[in-house]
mmCIF file of C-alpha atoms and ligand atoms in Angstrom:
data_model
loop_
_atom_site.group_PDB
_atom_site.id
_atom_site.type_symbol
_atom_site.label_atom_id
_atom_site.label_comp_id
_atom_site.label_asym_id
_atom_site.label_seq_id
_atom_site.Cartn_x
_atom_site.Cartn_y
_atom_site.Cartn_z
ATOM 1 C CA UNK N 745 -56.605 35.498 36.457
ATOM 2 C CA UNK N 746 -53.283 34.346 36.815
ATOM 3 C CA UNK N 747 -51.928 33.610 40.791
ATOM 4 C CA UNK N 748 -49.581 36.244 42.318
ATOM 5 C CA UNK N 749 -49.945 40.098 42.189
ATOM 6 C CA UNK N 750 -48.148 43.060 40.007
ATOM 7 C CA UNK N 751 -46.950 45.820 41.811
ATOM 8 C CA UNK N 752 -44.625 48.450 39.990
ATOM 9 C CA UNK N 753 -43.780 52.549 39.993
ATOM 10 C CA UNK N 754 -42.462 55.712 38.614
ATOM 11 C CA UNK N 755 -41.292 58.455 39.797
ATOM 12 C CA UNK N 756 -43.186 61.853 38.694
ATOM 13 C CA UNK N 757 -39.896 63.305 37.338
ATOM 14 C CA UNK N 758 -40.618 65.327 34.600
ATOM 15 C CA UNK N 759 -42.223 62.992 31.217
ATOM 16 C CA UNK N 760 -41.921 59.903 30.800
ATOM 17 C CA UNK N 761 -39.442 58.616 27.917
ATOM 18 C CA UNK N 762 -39.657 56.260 25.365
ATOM 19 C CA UNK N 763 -36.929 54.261 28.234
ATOM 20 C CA UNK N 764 -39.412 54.060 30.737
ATOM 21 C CA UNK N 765 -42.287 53.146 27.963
ATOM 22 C CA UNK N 766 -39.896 49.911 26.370
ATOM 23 C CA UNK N 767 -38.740 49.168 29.943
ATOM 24 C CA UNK N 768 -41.189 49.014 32.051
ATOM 25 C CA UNK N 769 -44.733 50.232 31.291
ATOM 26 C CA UNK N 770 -45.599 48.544 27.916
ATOM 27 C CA UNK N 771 -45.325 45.462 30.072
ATOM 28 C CA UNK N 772 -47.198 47.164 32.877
ATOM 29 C CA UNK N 773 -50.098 46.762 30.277
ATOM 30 C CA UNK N 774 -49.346 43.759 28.894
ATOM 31 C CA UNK N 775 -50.247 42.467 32.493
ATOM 32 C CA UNK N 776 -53.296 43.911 33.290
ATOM 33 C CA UNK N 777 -54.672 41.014 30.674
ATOM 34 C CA UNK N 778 -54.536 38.103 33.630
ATOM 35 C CA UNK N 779 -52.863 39.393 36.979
ATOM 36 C CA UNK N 780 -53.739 41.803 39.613
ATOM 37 C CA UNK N 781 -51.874 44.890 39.179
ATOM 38 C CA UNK N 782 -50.989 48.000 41.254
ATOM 39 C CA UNK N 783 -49.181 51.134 39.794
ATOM 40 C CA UNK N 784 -47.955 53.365 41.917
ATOM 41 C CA UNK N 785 -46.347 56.927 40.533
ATOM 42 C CA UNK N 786 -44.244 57.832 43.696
ATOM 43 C CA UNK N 787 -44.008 61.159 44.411
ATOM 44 C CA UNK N 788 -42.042 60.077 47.872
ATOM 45 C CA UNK N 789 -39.506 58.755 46.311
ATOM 46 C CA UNK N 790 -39.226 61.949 43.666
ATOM 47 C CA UNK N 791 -38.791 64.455 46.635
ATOM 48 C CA UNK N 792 -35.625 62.590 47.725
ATOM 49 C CA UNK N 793 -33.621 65.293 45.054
ATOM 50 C CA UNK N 794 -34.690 68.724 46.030
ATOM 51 C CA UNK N 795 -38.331 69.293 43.748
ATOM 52 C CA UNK N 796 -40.247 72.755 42.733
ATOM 53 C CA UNK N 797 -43.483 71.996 44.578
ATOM 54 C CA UNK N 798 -45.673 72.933 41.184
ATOM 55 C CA UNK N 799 -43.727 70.775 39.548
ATOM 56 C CA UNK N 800 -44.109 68.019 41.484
ATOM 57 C CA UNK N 801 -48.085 68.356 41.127
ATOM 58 C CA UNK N 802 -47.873 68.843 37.238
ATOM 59 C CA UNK N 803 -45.399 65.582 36.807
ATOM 60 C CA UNK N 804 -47.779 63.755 38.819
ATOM 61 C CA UNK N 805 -50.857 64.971 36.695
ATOM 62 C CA UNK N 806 -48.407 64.007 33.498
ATOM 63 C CA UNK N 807 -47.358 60.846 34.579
ATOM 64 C CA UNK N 808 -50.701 59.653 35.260
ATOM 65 C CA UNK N 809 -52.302 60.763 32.496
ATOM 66 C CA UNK N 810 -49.284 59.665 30.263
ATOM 67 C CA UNK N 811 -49.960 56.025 32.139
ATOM 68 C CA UNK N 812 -53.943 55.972 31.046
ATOM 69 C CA UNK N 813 -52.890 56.980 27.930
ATOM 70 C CA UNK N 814 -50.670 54.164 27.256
ATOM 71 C CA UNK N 815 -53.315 51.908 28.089
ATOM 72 C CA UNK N 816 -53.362 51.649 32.299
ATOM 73 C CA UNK N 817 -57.245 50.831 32.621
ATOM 74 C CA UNK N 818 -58.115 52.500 36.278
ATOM 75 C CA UNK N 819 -61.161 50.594 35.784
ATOM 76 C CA UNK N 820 -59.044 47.041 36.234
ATOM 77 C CA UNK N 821 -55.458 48.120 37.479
ATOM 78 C CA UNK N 822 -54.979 50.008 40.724
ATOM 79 C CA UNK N 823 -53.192 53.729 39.777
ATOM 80 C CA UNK N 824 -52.514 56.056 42.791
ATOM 81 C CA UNK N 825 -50.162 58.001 43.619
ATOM 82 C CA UNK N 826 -47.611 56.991 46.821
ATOM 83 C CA UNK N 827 -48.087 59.853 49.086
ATOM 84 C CA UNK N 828 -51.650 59.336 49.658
ATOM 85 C CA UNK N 829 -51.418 56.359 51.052
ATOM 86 C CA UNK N 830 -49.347 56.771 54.526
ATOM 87 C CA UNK N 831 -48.959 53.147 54.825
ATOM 88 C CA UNK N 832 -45.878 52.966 52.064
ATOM 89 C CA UNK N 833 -43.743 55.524 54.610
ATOM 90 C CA UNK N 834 -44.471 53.700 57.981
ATOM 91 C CA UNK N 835 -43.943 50.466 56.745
ATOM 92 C CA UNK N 836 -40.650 51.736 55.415
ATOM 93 C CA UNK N 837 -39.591 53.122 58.644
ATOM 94 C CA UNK N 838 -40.284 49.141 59.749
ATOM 95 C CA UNK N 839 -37.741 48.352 56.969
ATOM 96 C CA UNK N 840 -35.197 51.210 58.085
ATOM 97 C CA UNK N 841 -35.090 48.613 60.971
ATOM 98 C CA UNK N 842 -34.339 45.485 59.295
ATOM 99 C CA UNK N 843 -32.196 46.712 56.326
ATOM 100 C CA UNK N 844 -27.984 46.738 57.206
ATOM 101 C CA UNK N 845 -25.786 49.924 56.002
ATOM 102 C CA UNK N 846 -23.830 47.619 54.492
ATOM 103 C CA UNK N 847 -26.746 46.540 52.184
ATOM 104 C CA UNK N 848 -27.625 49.995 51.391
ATOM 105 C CA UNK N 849 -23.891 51.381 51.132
ATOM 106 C CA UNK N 850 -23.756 48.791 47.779
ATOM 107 C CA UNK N 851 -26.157 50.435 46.053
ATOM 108 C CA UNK N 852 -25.031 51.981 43.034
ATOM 109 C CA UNK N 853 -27.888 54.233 42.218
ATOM 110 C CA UNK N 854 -27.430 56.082 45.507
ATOM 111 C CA UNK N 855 -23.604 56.321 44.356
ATOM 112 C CA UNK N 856 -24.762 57.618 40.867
ATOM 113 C CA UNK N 857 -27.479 60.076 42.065
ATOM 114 C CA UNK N 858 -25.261 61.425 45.282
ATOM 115 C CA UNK N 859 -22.424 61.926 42.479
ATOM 116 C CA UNK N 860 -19.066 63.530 44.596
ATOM 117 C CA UNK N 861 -20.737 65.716 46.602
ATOM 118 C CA UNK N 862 -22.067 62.481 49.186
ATOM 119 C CA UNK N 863 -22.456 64.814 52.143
ATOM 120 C CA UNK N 864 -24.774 67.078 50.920
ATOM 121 C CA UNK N 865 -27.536 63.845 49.751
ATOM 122 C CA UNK N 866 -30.736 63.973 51.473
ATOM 123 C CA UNK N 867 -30.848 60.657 54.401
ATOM 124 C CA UNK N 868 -34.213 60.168 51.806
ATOM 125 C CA UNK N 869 -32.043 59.428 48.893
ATOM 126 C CA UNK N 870 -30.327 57.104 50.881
ATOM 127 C CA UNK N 871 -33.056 55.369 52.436
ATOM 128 C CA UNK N 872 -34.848 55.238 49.082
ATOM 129 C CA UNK N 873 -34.437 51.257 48.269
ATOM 130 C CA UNK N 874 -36.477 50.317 52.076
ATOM 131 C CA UNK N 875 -39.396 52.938 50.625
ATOM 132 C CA UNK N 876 -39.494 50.781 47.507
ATOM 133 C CA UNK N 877 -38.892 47.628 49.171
ATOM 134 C CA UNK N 878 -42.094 48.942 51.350
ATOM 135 C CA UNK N 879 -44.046 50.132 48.382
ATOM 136 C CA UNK N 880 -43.770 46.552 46.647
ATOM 137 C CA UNK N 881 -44.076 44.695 50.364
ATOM 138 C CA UNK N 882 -47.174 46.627 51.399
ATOM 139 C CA UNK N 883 -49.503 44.608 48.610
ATOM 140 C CA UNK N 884 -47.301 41.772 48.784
ATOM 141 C CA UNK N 885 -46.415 42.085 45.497
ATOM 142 C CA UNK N 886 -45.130 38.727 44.056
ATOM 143 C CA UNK N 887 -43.762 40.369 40.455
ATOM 144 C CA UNK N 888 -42.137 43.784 39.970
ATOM 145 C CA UNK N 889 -42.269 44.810 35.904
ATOM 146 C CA UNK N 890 -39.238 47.130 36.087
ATOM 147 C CA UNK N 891 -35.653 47.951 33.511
ATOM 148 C CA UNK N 892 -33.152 46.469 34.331
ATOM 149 C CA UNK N 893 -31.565 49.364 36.442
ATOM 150 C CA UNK N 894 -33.762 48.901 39.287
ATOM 151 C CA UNK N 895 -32.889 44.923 39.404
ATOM 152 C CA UNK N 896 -30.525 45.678 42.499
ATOM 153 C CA UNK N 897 -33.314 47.622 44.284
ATOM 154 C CA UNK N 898 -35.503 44.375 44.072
ATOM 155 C CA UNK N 899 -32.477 42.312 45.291
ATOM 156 C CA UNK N 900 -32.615 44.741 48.619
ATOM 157 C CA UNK N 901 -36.107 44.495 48.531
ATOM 158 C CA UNK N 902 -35.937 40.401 48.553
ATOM 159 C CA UNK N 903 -32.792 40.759 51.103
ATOM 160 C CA UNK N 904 -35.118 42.668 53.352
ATOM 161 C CA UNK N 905 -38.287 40.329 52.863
ATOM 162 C CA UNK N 906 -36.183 37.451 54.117
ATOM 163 C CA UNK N 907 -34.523 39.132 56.844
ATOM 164 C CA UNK N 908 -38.082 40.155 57.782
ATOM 165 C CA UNK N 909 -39.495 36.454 57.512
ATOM 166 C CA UNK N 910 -36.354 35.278 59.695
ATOM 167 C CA UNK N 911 -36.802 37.422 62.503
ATOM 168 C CA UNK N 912 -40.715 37.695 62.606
ATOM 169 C CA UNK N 913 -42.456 35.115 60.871
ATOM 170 C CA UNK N 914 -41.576 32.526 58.192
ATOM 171 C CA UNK N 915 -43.744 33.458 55.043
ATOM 172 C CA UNK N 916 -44.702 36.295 56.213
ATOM 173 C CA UNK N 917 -43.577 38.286 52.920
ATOM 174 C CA UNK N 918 -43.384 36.495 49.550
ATOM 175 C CA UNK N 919 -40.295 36.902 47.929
ATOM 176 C CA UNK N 920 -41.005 38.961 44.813
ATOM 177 C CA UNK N 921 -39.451 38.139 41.557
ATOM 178 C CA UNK N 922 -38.372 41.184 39.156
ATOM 179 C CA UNK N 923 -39.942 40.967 35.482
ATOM 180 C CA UNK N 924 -37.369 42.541 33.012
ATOM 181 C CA UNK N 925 -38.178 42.349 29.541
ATOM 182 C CA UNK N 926 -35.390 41.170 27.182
ATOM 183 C CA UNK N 927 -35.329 43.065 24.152
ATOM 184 C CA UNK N 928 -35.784 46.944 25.660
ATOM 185 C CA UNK N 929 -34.153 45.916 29.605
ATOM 186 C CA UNK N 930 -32.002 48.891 28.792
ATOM 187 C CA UNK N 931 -32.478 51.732 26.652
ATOM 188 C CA UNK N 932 -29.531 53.817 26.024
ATOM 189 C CA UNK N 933 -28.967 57.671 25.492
ATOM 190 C CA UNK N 934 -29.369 58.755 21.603
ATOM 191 C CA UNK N 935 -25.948 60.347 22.119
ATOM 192 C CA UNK N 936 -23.726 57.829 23.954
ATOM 193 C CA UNK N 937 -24.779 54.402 23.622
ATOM 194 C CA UNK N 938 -22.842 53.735 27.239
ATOM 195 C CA UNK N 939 -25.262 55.436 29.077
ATOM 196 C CA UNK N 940 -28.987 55.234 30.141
ATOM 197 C CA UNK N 941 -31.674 57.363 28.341
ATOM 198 C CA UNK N 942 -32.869 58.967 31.637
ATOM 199 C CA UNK N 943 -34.531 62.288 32.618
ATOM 200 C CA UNK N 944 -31.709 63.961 34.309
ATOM 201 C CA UNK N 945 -29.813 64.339 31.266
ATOM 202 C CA UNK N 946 -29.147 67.431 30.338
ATOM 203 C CA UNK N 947 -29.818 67.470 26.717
ATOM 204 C CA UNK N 948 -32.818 66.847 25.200
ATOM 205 C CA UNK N 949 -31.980 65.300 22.699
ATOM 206 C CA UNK N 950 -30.564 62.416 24.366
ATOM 207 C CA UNK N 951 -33.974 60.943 24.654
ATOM 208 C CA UNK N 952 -37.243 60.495 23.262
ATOM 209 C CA UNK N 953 -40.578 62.271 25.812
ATOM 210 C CA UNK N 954 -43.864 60.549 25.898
ATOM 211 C CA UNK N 955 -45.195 64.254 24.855
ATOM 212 C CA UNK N 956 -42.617 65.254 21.942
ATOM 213 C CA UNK N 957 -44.437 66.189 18.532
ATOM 214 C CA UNK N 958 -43.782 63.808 15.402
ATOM 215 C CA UNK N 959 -41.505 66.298 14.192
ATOM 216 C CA UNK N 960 -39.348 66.445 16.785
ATOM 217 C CA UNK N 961 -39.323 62.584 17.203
ATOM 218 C CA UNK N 962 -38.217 62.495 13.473
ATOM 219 C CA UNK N 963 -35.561 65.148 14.391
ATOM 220 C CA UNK N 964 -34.200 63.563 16.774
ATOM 221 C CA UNK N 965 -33.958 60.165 15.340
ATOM 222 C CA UNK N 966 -32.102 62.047 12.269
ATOM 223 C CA UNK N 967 -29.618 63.744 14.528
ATOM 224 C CA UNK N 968 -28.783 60.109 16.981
ATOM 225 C CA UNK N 969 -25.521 59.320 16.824
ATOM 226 C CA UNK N 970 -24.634 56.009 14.731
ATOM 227 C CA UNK N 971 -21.213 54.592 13.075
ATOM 228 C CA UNK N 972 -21.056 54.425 9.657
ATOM 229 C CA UNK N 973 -20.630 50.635 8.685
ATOM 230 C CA UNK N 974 -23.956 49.238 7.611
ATOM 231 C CA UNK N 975 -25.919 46.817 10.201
ATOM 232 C CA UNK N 976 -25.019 42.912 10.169
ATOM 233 C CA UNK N 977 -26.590 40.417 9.975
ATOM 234 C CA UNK N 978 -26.316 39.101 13.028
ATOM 235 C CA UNK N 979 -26.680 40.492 16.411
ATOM 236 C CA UNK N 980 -23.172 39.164 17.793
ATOM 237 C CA UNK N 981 -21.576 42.355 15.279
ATOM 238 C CA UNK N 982 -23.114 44.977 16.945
ATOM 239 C CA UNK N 983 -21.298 44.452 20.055
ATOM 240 C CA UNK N 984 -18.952 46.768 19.560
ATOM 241 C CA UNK N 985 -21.273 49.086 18.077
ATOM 242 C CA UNK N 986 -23.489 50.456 21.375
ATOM 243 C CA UNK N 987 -25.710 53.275 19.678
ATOM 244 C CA UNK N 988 -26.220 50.971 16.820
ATOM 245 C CA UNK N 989 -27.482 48.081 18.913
ATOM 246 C CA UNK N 990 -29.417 50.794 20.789
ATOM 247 C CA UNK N 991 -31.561 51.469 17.857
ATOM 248 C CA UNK N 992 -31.874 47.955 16.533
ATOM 249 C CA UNK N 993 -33.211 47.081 20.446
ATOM 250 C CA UNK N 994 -35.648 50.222 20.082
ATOM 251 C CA UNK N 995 -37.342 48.743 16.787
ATOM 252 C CA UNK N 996 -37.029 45.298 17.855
ATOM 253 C CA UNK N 997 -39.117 46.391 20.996
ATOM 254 C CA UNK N 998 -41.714 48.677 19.060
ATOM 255 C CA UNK N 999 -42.360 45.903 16.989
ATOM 256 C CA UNK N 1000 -42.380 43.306 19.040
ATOM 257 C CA UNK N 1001 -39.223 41.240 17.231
ATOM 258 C CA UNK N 1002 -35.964 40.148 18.163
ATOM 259 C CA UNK N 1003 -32.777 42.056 17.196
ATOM 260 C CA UNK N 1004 -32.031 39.436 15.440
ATOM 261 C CA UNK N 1005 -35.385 39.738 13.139
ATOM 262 C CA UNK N 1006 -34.386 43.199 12.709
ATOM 263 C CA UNK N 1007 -30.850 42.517 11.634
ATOM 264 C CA UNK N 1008 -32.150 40.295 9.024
ATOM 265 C CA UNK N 1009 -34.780 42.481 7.534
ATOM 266 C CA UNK N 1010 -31.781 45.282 7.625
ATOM 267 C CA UNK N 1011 -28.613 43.405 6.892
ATOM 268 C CA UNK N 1012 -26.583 45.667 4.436
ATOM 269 C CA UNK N 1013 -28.831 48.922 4.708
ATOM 270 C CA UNK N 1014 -27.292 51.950 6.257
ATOM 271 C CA UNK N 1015 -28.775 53.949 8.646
ATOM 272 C CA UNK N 1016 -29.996 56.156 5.784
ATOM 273 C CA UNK N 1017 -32.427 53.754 5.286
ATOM 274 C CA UNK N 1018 -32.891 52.451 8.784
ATOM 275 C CA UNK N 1019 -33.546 55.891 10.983
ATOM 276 C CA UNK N 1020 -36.545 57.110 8.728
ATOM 277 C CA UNK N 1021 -37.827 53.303 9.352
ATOM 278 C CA UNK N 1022 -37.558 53.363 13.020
ATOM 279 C CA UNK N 1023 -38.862 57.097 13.164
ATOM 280 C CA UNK N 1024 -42.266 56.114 11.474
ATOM 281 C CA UNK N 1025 -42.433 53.370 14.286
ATOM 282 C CA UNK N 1026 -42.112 55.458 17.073
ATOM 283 C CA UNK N 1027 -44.192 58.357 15.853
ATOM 284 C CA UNK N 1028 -46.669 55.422 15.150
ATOM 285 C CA UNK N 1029 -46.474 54.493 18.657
ATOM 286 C CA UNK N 1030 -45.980 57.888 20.567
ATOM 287 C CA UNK N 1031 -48.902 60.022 18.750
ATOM 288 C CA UNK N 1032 -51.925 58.385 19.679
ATOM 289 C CA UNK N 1033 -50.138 58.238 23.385
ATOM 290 C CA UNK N 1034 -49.436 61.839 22.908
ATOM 291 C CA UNK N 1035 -52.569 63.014 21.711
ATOM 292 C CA UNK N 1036 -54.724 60.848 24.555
ATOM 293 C CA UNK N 1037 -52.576 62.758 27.321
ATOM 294 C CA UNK N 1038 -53.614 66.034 26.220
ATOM 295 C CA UNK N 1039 -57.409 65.235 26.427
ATOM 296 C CA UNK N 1040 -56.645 63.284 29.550
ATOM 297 C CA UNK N 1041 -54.519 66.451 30.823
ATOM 298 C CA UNK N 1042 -57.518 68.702 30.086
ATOM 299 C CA UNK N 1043 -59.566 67.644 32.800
ATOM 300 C CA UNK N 1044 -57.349 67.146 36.134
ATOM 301 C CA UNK N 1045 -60.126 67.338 38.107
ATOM 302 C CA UNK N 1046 -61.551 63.749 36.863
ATOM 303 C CA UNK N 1047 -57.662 62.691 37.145
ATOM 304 C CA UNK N 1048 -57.396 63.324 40.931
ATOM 305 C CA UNK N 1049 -60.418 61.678 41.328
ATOM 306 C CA UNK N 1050 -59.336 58.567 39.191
ATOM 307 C CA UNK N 1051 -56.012 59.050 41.448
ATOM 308 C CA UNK N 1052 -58.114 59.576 45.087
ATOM 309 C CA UNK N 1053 -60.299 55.991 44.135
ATOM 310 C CA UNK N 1054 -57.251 54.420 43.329
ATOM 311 C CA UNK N 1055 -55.736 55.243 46.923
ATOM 312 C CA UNK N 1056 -58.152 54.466 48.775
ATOM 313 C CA UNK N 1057 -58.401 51.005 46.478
ATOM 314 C CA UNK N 1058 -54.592 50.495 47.629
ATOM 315 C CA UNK N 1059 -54.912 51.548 51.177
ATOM 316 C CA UNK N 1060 -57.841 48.741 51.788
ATOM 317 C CA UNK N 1061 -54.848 46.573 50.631
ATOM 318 C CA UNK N 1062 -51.779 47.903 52.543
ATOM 319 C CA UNK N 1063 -53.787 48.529 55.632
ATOM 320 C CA UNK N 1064 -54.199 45.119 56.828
ATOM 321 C CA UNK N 1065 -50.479 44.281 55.704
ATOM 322 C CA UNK N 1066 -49.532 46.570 57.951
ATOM 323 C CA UNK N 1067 -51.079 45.876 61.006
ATOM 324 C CA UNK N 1068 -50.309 42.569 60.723
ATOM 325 C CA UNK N 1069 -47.002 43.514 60.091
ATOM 326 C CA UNK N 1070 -47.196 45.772 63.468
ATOM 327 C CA UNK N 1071 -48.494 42.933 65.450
ATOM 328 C CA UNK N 1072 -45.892 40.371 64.581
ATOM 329 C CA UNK N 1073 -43.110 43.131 65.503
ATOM 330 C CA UNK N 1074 -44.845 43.688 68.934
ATOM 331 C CA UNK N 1075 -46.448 46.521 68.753
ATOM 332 C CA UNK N 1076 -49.293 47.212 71.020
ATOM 333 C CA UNK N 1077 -52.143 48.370 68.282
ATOM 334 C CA UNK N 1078 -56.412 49.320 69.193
ATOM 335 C CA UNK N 1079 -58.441 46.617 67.688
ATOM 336 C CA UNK N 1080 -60.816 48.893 65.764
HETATM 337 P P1 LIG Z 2162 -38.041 55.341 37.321
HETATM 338 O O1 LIG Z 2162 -39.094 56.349 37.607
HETATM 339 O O2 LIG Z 2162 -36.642 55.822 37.158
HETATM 340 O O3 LIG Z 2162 -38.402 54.517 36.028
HETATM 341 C C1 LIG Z 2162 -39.656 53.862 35.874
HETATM 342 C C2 LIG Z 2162 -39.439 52.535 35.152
HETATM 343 O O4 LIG Z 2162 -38.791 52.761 33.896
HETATM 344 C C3 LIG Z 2162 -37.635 51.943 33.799
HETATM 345 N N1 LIG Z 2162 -36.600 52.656 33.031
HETATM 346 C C4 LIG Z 2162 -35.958 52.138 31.977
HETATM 347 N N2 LIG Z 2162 -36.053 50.952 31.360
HETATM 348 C C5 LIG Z 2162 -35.250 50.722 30.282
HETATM 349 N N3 LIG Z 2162 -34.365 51.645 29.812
HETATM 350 C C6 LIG Z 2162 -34.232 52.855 30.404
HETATM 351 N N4 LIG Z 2162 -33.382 53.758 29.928
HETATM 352 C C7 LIG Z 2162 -35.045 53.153 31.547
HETATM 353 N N5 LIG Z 2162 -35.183 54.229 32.361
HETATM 354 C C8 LIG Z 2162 -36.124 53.901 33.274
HETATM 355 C C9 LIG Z 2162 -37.192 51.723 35.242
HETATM 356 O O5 LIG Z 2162 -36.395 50.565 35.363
HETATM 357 C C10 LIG Z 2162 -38.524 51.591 35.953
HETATM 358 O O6 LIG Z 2162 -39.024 50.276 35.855
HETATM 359 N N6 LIG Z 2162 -37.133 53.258 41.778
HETATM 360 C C11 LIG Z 2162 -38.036 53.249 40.643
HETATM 361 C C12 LIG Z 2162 -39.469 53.567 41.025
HETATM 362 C C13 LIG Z 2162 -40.054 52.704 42.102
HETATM 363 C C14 LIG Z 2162 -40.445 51.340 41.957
HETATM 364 C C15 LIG Z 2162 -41.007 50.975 43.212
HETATM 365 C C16 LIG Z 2162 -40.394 50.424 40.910
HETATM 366 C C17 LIG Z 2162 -40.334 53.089 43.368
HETATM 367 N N7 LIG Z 2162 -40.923 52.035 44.035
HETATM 368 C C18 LIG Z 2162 -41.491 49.698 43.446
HETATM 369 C C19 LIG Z 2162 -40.895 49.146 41.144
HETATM 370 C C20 LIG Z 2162 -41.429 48.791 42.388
HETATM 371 C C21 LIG Z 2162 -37.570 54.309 39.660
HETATM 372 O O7 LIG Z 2162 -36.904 55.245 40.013
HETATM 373 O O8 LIG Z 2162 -38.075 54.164 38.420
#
């Protein structure tokens, strides 16, 4: 076992996408070989945008399963989900202390998300980066597996750990270090290679689900928008191509290359050739994921339990971080 521990998270936002998968989560498993990891699917941070209360419980039932079925061992890793552990929100209430406006007014997720309409965002969406900053704080996590997209959040989250050290204690918190992978940091939209393959997109077909049938993956690998030059040969050329690179960087990632292997194996080939290529890799990849949710899903009874042991497995953690957290500030606390 390697020193330092893994802490990471996802929101229970509708299902997962082949994004979150190549960002974040195939490394999430990777690690579980030789660190001590925590995964955390937080539903706190998914209510900050209004949420259908039955849909929050089914995304978290998804998610999780979605997560053992990708190869999350609850047997090794720690897999819970935020809200039942209450030490994530009052530690971030400690952090709502420590953390400037002017920190939190740079952050361009809560510019993205609040969109024009600023004065109507919830003070939760806003506040969001000190509940992560707790989340990963609360085990003090030394390495966050995350896309690139959340790299600022862990820069607020280090800000806030050395504020925190500076005014209370020196070493109190480690400073965490983000892990972003390099091939998949980013994957883009199947439709505009400028944006982010995300959830809240409202088309479909601008991403690939954890839970889409091989048919549909196929179909919507066919219908992804490309140019129509062949690929290079070298990775510099697809620069100016964005949805091109996009898919080179997916297949690199499911097979574990570089672009630049996949460049040479495809240099001349159009994407005639290429898309059915890259559509038997992810169906090879997503069914057996797919198909392991659905048994998973069938029981939710034995996933809450999985869920309720991994809590309380968390909370024996983030308790005494806590209170020695609370005694440092000042605070007057029982001994028992
Ligand atoms: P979330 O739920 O949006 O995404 C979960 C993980 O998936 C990554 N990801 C992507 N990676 C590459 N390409 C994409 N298109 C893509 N879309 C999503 C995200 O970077 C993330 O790693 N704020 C976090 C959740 C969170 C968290 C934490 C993460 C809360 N507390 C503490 C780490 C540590 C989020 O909204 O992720």
């Amino acid at each position: 076992m390697l020193d330092g521990r893994v802490f990471s998270g996802v929101q229970p936002t509708g299902n997962l996408h082949l994004g979150n998968y190549l960002g974040a989560i195939k490394n999430w498993v990777g690690l579980q070989k030789d660190h001590e990891t925590i995964y955390c699917i937080v539903d706190l941070h998914a209510i900050t945008v209004p949420q259908e209360p039955t849909s929050l419980s089914t995304a978290t039932h998804e998610v999780a399963a979605c997560l053992i079925a990708s190869g999350i061992d609850v047997n090794n890793s720690i897999l819970f989900n935020q809200s039942q552990v209450p030490q994530h929100a009052e530690l971030a209430w400690l952090f709502n202390c420590v953390a400037r406006l002017g920190w939190l007014n740079r952050m361009t997720q809560f510019k993205e998300k609040a969109g024009k309409n600023r004065e109507n965002a919830t003070v939760g969406l806003y506040a969001y980066p000190t509940l992560m900053a707790a989340d990963i704080l609360a085990y003090k996590a030394t390495y966050v597996p995350v896309g690139e997209d959340q790299k600022q959040h862990l820069e607020l989250t280090r800000d806030i750990a050395i504020a925190f050290n500076s005014m209370f204690g020196e070493n109190f918190f480690p400073i965490p270090d983000p892990i972003i992978q390099k091939t998949a940091a980013r994957i883009m939209s199947l439709r505009d290679g400028t944006s982010k393959m995300s959830k809240s997109s409202a088309s479909d077909f601008t991403r690939i689900n954890l839970n889409d049938d091989d048919d549909l993956i196929a179909q919507k690998i066919k219908k992804a928008k490309t140019d129509s030059e062949p690929l290079p040969d070298n990775v510099r050329e697809l620069e100016e191509r964005p949805e091109a690179r996009n898919l080179v960087g997916i297949y690199a990632a499911l097979t574990n290359q570089t672009e630049g292997d996949v460049v040479s194996e495809f240099s001349g080939e159009g994407f005639g050739k290429f898309k059915p290529m890259l559509a038997e890799c992810l169906i090879n990849t997503i069914s057996p994921i797919r198909n392991e949710m659905n048994i998973i899903l069938s029981d939710t009874v034995e996933l809450d339990r999985f869920l309720a042991e991994g809590s309380k497995r968390a909370q024996s953690i983030a308790e005494p971080v806590l209170a020695a957290c609370k005694s440092v500030m000042g605070f007057v606390q029982s001994s028992n």
